[in-house]
Short mmCIF file of C-alpha atoms and ligand atoms in Angstrom, two decimals:
data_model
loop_
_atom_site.label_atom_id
_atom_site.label_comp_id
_atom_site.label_asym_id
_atom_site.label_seq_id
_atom_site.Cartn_x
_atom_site.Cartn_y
_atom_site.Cartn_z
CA UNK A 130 55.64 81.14 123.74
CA UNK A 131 55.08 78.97 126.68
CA UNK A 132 57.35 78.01 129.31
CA UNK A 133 57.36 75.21 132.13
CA UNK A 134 59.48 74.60 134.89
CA UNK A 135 62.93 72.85 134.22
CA UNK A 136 62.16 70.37 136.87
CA UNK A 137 62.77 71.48 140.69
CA UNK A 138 65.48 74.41 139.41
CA UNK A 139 62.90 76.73 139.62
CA UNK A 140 63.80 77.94 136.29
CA UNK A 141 61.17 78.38 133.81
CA UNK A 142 61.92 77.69 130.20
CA UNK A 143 60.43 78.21 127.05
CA UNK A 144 59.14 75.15 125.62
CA UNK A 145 61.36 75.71 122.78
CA UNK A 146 65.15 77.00 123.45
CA UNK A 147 68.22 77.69 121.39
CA UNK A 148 71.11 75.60 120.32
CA UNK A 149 74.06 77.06 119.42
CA UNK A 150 76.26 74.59 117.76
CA UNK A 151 75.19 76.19 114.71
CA UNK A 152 76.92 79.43 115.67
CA UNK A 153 80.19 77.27 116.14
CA UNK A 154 79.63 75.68 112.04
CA UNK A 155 78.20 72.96 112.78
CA UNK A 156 76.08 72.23 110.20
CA UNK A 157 77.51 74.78 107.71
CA UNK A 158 80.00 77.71 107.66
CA UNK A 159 77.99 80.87 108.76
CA UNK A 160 77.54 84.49 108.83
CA UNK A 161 78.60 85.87 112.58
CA UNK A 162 76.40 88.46 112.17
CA UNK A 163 73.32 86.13 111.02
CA UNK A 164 73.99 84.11 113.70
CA UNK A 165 74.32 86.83 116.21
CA UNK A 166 70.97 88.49 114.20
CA UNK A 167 69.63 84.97 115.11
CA UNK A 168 69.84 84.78 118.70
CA UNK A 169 68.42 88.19 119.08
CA UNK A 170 65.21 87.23 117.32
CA UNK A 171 65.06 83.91 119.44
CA UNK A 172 65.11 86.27 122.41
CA UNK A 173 62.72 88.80 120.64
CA UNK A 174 60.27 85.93 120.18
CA UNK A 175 60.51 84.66 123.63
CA UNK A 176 63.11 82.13 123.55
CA UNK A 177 64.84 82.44 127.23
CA UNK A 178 67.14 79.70 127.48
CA UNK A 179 70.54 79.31 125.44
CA UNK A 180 72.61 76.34 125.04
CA UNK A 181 76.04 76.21 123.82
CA UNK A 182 79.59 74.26 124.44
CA UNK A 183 83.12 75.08 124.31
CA UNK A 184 83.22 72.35 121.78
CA UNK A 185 80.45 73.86 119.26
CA UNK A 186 83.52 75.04 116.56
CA UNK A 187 86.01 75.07 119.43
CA UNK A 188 84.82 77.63 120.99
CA UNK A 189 83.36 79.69 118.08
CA UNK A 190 79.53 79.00 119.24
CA UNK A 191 80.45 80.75 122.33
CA UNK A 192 82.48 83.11 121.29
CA UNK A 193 79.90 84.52 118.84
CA UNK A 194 77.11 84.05 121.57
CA UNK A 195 79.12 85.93 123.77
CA UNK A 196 79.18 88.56 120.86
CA UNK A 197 75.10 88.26 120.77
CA UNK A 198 74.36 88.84 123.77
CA UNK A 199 76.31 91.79 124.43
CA UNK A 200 73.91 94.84 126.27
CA UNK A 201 71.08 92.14 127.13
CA UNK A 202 70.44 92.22 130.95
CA UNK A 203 71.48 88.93 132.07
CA UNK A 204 68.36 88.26 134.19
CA UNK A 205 66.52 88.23 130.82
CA UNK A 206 67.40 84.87 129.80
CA UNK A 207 69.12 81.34 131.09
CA UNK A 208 72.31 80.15 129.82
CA UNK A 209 73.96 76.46 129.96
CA UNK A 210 77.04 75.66 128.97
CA UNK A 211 79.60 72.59 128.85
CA UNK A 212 82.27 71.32 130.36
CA UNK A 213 84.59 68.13 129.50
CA UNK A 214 84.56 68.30 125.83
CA UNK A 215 87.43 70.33 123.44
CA UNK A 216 87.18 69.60 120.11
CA UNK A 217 86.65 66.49 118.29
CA UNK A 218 87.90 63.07 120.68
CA UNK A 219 89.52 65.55 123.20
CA UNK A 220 87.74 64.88 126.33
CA UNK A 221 89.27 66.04 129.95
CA UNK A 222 87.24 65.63 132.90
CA UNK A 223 89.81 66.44 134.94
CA UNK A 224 88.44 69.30 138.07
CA UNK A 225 91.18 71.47 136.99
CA UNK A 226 90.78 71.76 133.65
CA UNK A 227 86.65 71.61 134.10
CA UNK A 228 87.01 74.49 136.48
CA UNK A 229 89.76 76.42 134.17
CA UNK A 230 86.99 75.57 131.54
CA UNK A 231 83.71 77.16 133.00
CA UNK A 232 86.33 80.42 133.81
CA UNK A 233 87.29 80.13 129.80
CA UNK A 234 83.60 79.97 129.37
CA UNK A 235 82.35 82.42 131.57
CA UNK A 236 84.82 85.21 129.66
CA UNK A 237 83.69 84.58 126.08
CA UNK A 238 79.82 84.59 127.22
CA UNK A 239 80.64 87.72 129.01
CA UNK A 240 79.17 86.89 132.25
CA UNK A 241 80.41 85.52 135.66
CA UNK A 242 77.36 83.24 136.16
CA UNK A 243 76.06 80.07 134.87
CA UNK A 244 72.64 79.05 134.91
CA UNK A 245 72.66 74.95 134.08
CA UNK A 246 76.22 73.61 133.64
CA UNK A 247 76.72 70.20 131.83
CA UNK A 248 79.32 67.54 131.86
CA UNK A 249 79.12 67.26 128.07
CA UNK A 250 79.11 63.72 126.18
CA UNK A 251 79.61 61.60 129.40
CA UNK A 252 79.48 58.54 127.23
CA UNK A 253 83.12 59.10 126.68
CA UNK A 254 84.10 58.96 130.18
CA UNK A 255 85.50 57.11 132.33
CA UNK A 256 81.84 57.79 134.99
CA UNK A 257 83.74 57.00 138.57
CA UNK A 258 85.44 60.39 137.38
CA UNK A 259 82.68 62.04 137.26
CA UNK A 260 81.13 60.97 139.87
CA UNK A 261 84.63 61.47 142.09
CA UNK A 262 86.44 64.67 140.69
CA UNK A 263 84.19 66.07 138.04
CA UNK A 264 80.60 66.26 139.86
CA UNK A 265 82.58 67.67 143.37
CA UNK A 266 84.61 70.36 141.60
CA UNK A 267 81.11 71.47 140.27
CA UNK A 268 79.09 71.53 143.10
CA UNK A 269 82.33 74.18 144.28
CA UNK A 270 81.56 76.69 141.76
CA UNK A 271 77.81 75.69 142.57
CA UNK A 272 78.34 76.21 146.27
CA UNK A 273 80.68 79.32 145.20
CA UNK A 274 77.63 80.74 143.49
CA UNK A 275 78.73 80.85 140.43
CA UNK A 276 76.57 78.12 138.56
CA UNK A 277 72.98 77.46 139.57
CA UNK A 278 71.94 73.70 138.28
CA UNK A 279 74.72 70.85 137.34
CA UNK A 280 73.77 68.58 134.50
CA UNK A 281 75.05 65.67 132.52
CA UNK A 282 74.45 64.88 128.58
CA UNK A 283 75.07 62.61 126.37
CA UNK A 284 73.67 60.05 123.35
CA UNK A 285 73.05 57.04 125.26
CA UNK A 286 70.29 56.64 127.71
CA UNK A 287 71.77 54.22 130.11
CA UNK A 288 74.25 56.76 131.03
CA UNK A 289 71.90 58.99 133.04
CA UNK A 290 70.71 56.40 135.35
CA UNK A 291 74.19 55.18 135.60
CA UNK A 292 75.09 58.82 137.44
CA UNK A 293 72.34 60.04 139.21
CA UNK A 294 71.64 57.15 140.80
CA UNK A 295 75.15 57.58 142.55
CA UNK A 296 75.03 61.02 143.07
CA UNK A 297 73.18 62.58 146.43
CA UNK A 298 69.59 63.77 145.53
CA UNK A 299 69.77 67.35 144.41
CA UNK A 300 73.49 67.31 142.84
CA UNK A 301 72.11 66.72 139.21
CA UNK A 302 69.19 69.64 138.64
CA UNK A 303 68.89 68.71 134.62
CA UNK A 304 69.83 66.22 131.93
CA UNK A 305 70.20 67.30 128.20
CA UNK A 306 69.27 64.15 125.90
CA UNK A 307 69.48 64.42 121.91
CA UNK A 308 67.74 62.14 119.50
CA UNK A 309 66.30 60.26 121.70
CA UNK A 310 62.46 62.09 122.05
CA UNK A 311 62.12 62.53 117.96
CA UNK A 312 59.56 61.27 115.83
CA UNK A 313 61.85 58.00 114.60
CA UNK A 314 63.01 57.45 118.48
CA UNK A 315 60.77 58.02 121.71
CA UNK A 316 63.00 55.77 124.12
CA UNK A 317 64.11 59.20 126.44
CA UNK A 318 60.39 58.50 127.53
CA UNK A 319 61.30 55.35 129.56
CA UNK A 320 63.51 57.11 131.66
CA UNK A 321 61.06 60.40 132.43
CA UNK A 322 59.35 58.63 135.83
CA UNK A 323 62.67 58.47 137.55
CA UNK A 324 63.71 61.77 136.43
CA UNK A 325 60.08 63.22 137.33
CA UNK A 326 60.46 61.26 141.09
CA UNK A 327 64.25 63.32 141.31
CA UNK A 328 62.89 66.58 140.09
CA UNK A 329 65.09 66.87 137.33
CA UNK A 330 64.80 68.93 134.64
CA UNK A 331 64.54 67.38 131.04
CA UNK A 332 65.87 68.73 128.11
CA UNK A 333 65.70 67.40 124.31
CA UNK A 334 67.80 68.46 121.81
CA UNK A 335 67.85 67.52 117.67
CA UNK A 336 64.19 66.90 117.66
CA UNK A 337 65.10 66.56 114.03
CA UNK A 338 67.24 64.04 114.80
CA UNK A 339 70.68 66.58 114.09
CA UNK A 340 68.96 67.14 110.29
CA UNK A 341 67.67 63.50 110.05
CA UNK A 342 64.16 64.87 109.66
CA UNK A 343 64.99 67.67 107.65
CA UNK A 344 65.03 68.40 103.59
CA UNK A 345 68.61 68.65 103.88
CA UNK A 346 69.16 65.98 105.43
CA UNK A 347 71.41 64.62 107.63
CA UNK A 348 75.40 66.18 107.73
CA UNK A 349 78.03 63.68 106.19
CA UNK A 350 79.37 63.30 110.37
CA UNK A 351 75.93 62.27 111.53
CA UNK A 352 76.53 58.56 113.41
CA UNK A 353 73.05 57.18 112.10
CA UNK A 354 73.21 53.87 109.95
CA UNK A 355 72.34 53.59 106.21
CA UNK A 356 68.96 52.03 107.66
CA UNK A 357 68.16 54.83 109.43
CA UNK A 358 68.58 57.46 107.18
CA UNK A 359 67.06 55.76 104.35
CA UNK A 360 64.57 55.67 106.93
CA UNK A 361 63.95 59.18 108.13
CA UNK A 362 64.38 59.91 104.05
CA UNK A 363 60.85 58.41 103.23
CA UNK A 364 59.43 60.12 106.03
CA UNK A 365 61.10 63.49 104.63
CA UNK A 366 59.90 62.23 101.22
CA UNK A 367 56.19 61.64 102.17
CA UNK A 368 55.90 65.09 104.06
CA UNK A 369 57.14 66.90 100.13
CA UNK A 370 54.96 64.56 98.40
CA UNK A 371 51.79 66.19 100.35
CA UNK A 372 53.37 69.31 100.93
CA UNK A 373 54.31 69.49 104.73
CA UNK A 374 57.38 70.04 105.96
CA UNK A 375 58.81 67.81 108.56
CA UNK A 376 60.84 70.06 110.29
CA UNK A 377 57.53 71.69 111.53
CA UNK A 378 56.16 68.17 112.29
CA UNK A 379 59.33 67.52 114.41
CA UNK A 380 59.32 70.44 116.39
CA UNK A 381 55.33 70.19 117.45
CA UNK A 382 55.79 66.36 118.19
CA UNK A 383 58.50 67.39 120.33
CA UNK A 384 57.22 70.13 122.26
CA UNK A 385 53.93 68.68 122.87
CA UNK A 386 55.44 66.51 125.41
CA UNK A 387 54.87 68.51 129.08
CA UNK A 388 57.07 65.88 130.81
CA UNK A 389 59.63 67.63 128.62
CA UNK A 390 60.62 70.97 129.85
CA UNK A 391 62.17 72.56 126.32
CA UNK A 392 63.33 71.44 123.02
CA UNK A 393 66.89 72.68 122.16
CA UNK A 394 66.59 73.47 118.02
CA UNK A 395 69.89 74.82 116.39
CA UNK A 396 69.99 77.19 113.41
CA UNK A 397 72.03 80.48 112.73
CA UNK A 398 69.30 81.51 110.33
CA UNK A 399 66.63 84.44 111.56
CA UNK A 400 64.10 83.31 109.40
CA UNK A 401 64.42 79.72 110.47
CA UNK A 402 64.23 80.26 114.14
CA UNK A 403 61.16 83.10 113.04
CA UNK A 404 59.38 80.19 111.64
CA UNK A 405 60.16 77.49 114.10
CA UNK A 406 58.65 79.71 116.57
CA UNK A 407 55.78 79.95 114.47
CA UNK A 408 55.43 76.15 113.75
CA UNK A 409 54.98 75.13 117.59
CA UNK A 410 52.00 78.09 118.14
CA UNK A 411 49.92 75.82 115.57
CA UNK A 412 48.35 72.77 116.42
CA UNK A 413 49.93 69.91 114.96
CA UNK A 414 48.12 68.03 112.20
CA UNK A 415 46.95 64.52 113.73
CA UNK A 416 46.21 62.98 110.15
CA UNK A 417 49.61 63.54 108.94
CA UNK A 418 51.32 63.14 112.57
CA UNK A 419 49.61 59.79 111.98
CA UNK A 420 50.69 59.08 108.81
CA UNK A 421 54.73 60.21 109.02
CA UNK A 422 54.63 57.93 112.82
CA UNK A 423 53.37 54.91 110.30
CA UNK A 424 56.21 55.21 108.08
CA UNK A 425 58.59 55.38 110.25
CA UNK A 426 57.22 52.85 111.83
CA UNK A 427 59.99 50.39 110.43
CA UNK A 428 62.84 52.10 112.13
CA UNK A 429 61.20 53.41 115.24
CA UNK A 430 63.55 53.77 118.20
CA UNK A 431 66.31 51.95 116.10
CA UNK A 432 69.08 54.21 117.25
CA UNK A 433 72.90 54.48 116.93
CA UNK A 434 75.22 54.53 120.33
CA UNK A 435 78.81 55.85 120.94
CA UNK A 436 81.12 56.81 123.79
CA UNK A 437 82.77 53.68 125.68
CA UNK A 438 81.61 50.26 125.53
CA UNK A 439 80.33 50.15 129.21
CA UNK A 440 78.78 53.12 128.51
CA UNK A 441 76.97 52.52 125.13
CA UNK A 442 73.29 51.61 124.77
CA UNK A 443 72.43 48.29 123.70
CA UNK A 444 71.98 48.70 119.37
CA UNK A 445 68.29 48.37 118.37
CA UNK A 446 67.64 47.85 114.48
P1 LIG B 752 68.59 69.90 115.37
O1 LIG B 752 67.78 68.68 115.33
O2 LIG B 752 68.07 71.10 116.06
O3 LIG B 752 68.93 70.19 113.86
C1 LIG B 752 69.53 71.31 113.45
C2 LIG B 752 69.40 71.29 111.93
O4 LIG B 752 68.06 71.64 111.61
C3 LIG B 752 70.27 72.33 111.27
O5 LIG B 752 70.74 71.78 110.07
C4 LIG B 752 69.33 73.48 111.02
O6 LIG B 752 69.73 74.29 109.95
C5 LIG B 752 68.06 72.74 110.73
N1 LIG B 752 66.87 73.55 110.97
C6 LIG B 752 66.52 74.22 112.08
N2 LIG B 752 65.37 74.88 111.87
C7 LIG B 752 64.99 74.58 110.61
C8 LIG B 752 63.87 74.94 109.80
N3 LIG B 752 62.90 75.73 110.25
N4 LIG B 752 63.81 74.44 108.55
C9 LIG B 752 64.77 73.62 108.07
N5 LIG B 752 65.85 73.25 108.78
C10 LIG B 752 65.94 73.73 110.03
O7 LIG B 752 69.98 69.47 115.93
P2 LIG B 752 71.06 70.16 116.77
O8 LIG B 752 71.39 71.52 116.26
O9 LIG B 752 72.10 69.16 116.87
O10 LIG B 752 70.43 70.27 118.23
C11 LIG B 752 69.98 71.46 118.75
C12 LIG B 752 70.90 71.99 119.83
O11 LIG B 752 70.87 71.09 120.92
C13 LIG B 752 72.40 72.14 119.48
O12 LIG B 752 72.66 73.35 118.85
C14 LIG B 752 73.04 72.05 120.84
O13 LIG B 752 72.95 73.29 121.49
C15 LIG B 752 72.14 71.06 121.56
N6 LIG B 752 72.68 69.69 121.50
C16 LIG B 752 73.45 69.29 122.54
C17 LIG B 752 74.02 68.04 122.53
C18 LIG B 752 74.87 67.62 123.68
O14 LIG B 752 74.97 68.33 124.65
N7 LIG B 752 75.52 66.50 123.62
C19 LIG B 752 73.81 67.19 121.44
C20 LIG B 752 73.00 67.60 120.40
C21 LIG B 752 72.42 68.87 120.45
#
């Protein structure tokens, strides 16, 4: 495994890292103990930093996380979590409930420290609140020590900028992105200069696009167009027709990137994150990188937005 700094945290984190939404169902109803069997070989094989929400199956993905990493000395890996976000639509952002929420948090992980805490899906906020109540109450816990690096996530680019540019240097250490540094959609790359210049930390999630780019496809929830998936289908379809699987072809196009710091990929299956480990130690084939970037082609960085319509990305397709 390799690792590389998460911007000016001084955290260093595997290139590729955990997800957890899978723990919470996200993709399909699991096994707690093959999830929990999961995040102990992710850690076996060198995985070191965990991400998870108390959204991910309201509160499930932590809950069994929590479970996971019972007895593992807490110096031995880095843990994010979420705040703002409860459960499909249900968004608060108010400092009470985001600091009753990290507490909430903190209890089912079984720790009293956060490494990298997010504002998750800031898309659907209103982002003066943020910037005014939610950012300030979590530079308290920061300055409390009990959190380490403040983030933000969401879907659309334009809300990153939007932030940090009003925050004071230093108050935002990391930014989660998702499909947005995949092999359909590079765009996350325009914004990596200004993010390099502010020392924050980059960190991709769904570099299969949340199961675009994978043989089962996408889940019937995932906000993609017809286009797109019909899209990321052929590419799917080409990689069977000569025998490669996509998934691996994702995850090396994705780590390759060193701007990037890590690559958030979410499964609750041992064997899955035994071979994904195993996918980015190879070198990733340049013919067929070549070929799957060429059909795609069609749909590349056509993407899907959400959250509220200041906040929303402008639609590409
Ligand atoms: P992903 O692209 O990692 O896709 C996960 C899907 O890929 C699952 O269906 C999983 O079973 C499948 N998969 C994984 N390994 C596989 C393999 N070897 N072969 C075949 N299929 C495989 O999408 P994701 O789970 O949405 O993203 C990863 C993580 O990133 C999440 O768990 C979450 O922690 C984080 N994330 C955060 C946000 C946010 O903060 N807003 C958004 C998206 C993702």
């Amino acid at each position: 495994m390799h690792y590389r700094p998460l911007g000016s945290t001084g955290l260093k984190v595997s290139v590729l890292s955990y997800g957890a939404s899978p723990l919470g169902n996200a993709f399909r109803t699991i096994d707690d103990n093959e999830g929990i069997r999961t995040v102990r070989t992710a850690l076996d094989l060198g995985i070191n930093f965990l991400d998870t929400s108390p959204h991910y199956g309201a509160t499930k993905s932590e809950t069994v996380l929590g479970r996971a990493l019972q007895g593992v000395p807490r110096d031995s890996y880095i843990l994010a979590t979420k705040v703002g976000q409860y459960g499909e639509g249900n968004f608060d952002f108010s400092a009470a409930r985001v600091t009753q929420s990290f507490e909430e948090s903190c209890a089912r992980l079984g720790t009293d420290y956060i490494d990298v805490l997010h504002c998750h899906d800031i898309e659907f906020a209103d982002l003066n609140q943020i910037l005014n109540e939610t950012l300030p109450a979590l530079v308290k816990l920061r300055d409390a020590g009990r959190v380490g690096h403040l983030g933000i996530t969401g879907l659309p680019l334009k809300i990153f900028p939007a932030v940090i540019e009003r925050t004071a240097p230093g108050t935002i250490g990391a930014v989660l992105s998702f499909c947005r540094y995949c092999l359909n959609d590079t765009a996350l790359e325009s914004l990596i200069p200004a993010f390099q210049a502010k020392g924050i930390g980059i960190i991709n999630a769904s570099a299969t696009g949340m199961g675009l780019l994978t043989e089962r496809g996408a889940p019937g929830w995932h906000p993609a167009p017809e286009s797109i998936k019909t899209g990321c289908r052929r590419a799917v379809e080409y990689c069977q027709s000569v025998g490669a699987d996509i998934t691996k072809l994702a995850l090396q196009f994705a780590v390759q990137h060193p701007a990037i710091a890590t690559t958030l990929v979410g499964t609750a299956s041992p064997e899955n994150i035994r071979k994904n480990v195993a996918y980015i130690a190879e070198p990733i084939d340049a013919e067929l990188l070549a070929k799957v970037l060429d059909v795609l082609q069609p749909i590349l960085n056509h993407n899907f937005t959400r959250g509220r319509p200041e906040n929303r990305d402008p639609i590409i397709a």
